[in-house]
mmCIF file of C-alpha atoms in Angstrom:
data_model
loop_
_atom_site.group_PDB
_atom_site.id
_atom_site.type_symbol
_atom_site.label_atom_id
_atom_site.label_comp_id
_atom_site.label_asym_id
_atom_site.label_seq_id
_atom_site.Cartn_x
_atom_site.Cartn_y
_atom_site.Cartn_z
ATOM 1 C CA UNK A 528 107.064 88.409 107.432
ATOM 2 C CA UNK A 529 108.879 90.996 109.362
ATOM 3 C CA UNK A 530 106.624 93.867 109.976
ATOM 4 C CA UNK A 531 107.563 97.446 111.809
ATOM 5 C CA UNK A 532 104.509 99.587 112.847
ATOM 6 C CA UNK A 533 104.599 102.996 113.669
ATOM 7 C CA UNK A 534 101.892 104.850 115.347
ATOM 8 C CA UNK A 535 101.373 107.771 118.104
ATOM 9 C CA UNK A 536 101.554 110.389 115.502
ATOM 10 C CA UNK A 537 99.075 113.272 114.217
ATOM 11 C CA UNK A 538 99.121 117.091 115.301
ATOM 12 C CA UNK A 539 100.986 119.320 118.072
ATOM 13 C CA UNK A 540 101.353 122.623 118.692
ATOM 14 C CA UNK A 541 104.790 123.853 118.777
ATOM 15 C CA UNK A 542 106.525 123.176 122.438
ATOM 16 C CA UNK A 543 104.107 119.870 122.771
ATOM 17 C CA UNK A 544 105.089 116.748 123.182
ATOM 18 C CA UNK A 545 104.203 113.210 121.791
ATOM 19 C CA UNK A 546 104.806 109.554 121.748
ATOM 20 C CA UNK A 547 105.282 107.596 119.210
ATOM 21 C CA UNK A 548 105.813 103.716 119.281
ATOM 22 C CA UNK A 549 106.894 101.224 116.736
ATOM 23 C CA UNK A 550 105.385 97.308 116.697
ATOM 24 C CA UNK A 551 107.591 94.650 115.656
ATOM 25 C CA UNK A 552 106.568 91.419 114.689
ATOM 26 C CA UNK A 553 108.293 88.678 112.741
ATOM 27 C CA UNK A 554 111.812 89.030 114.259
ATOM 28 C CA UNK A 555 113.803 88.143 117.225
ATOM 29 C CA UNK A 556 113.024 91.828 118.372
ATOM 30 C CA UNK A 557 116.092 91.790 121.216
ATOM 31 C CA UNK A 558 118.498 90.944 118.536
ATOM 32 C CA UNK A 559 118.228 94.005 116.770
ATOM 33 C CA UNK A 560 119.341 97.758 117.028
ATOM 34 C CA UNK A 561 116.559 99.916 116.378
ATOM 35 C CA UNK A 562 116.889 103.483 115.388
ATOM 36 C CA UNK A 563 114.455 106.086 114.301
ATOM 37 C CA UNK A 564 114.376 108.201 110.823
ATOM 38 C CA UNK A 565 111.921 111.057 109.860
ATOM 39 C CA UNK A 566 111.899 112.789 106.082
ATOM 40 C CA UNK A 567 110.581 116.175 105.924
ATOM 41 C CA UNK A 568 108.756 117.485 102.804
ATOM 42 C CA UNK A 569 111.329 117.947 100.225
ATOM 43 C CA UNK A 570 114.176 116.931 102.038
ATOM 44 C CA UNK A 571 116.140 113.470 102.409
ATOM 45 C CA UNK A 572 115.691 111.189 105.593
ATOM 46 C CA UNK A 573 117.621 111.728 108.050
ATOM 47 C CA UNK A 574 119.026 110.187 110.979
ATOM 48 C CA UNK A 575 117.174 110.942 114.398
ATOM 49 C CA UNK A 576 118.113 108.099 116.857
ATOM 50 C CA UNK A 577 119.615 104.879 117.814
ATOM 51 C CA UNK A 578 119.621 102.130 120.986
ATOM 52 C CA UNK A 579 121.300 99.036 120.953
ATOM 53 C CA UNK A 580 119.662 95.590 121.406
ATOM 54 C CA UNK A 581 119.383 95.899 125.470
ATOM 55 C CA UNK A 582 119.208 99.560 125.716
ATOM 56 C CA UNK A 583 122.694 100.305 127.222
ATOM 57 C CA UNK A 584 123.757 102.578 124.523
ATOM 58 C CA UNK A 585 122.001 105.135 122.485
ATOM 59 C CA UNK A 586 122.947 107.640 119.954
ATOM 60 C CA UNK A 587 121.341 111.002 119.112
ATOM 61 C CA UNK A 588 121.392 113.546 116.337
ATOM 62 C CA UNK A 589 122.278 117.100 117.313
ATOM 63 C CA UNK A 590 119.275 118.122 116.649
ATOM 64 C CA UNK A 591 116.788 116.617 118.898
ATOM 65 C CA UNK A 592 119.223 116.038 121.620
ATOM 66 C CA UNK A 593 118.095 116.811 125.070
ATOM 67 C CA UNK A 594 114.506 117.045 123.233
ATOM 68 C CA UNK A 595 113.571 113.629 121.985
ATOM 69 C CA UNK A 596 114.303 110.311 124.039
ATOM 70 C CA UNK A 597 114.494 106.486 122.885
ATOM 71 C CA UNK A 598 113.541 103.806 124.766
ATOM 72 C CA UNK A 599 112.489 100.203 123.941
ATOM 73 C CA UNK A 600 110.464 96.972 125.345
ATOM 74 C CA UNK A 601 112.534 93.556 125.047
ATOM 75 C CA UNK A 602 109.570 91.840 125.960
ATOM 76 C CA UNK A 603 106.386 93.798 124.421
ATOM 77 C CA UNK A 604 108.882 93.975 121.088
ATOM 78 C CA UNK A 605 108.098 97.783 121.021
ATOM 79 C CA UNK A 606 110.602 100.591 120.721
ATOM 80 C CA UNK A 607 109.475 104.116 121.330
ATOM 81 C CA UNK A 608 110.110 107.763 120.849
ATOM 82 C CA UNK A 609 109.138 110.101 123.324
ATOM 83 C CA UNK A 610 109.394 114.002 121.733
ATOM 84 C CA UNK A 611 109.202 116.989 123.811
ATOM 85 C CA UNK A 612 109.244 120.384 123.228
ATOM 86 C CA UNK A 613 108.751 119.923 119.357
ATOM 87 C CA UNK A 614 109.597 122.599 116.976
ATOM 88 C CA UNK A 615 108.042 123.313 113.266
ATOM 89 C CA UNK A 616 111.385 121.938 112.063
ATOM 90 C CA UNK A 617 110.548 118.478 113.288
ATOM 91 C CA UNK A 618 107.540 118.477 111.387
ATOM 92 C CA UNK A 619 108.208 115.299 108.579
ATOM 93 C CA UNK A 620 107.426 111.346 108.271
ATOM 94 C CA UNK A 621 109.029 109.427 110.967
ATOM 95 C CA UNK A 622 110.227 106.098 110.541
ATOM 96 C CA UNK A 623 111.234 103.039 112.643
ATOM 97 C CA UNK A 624 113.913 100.748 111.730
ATOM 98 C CA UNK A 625 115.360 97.589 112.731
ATOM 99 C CA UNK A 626 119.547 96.558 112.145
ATOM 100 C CA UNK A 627 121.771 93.752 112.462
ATOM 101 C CA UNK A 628 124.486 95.930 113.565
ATOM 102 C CA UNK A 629 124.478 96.299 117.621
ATOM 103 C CA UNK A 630 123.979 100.401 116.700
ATOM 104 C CA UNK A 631 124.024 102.338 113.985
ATOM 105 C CA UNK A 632 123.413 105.939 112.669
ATOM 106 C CA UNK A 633 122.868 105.109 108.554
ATOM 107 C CA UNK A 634 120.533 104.087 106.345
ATOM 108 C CA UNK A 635 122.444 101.111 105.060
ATOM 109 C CA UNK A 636 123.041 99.923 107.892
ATOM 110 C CA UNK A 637 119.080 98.757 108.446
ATOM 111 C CA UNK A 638 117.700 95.743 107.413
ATOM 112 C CA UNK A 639 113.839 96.489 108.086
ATOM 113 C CA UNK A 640 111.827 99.649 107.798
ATOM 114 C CA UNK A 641 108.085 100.446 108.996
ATOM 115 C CA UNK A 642 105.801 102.745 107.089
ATOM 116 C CA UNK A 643 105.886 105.823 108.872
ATOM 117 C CA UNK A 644 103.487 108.129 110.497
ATOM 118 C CA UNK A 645 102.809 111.640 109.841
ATOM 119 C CA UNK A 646 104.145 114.076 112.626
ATOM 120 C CA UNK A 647 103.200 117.875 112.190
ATOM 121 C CA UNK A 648 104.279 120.731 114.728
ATOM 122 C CA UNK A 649 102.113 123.777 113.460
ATOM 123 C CA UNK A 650 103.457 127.236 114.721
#
């Protein structure tokens, strides 16, 4: 069974930073693009982030550019999310997923989604 775990997140004060990390087990891990989502309260998911299967391309949404940086582990099958100077606004669920498609910025386009974890940037 393919399984994406998320974890790393919990509470920050506005201009902090955190980690978060997604586990993925029951796939060829290096054979997917993995891109990160995050749904606010009350608002639709959106797109946050994208690498490709070896990490030589990567896609951003305006508006955690410069702020928020992917990376990802071929061989520990673990794709991260390092977010800096966080904002209220950034404040929702965040979710890994996994594609077939070498990169990709839309929901469709992902095969395999974790269950989230709970980021909140207090003011």
């Amino acid at each position: 069974q393919v399984q994406l775990v998320e974890s790393g997140g919990g509470l920050v004060q506005a201009g902090g930073s955190v980690r978060l990390s997604c586990a993925a087990s029951g796939l060829t891990f290096s054979r997917y693009g993995m891109g990160w989502f995050r749904q606010a309260a009350g608002k639709e998911r959106e797109f946050v982030v994208t690498i490709s299967r070896s990490a030589d391309s990567t896609y951003y949404a305006d508006s955690v550019k410069g702020r928020f940086f992917i990376s990802r582990d071929n061989t520990g099958n673990t794709v991260f999310l390092r977010m800096t100077s966080l904002k209220p606004e950034d404040t929702a669920v965040y979710y890994c997923a996994a594609t077939t498609a070498i990169i990709a910025a839309q929901e469709p386009s992902y095969d395999h989604w974790g269950q989230g974890t709970q980021v909140s940037v207090s003011s």
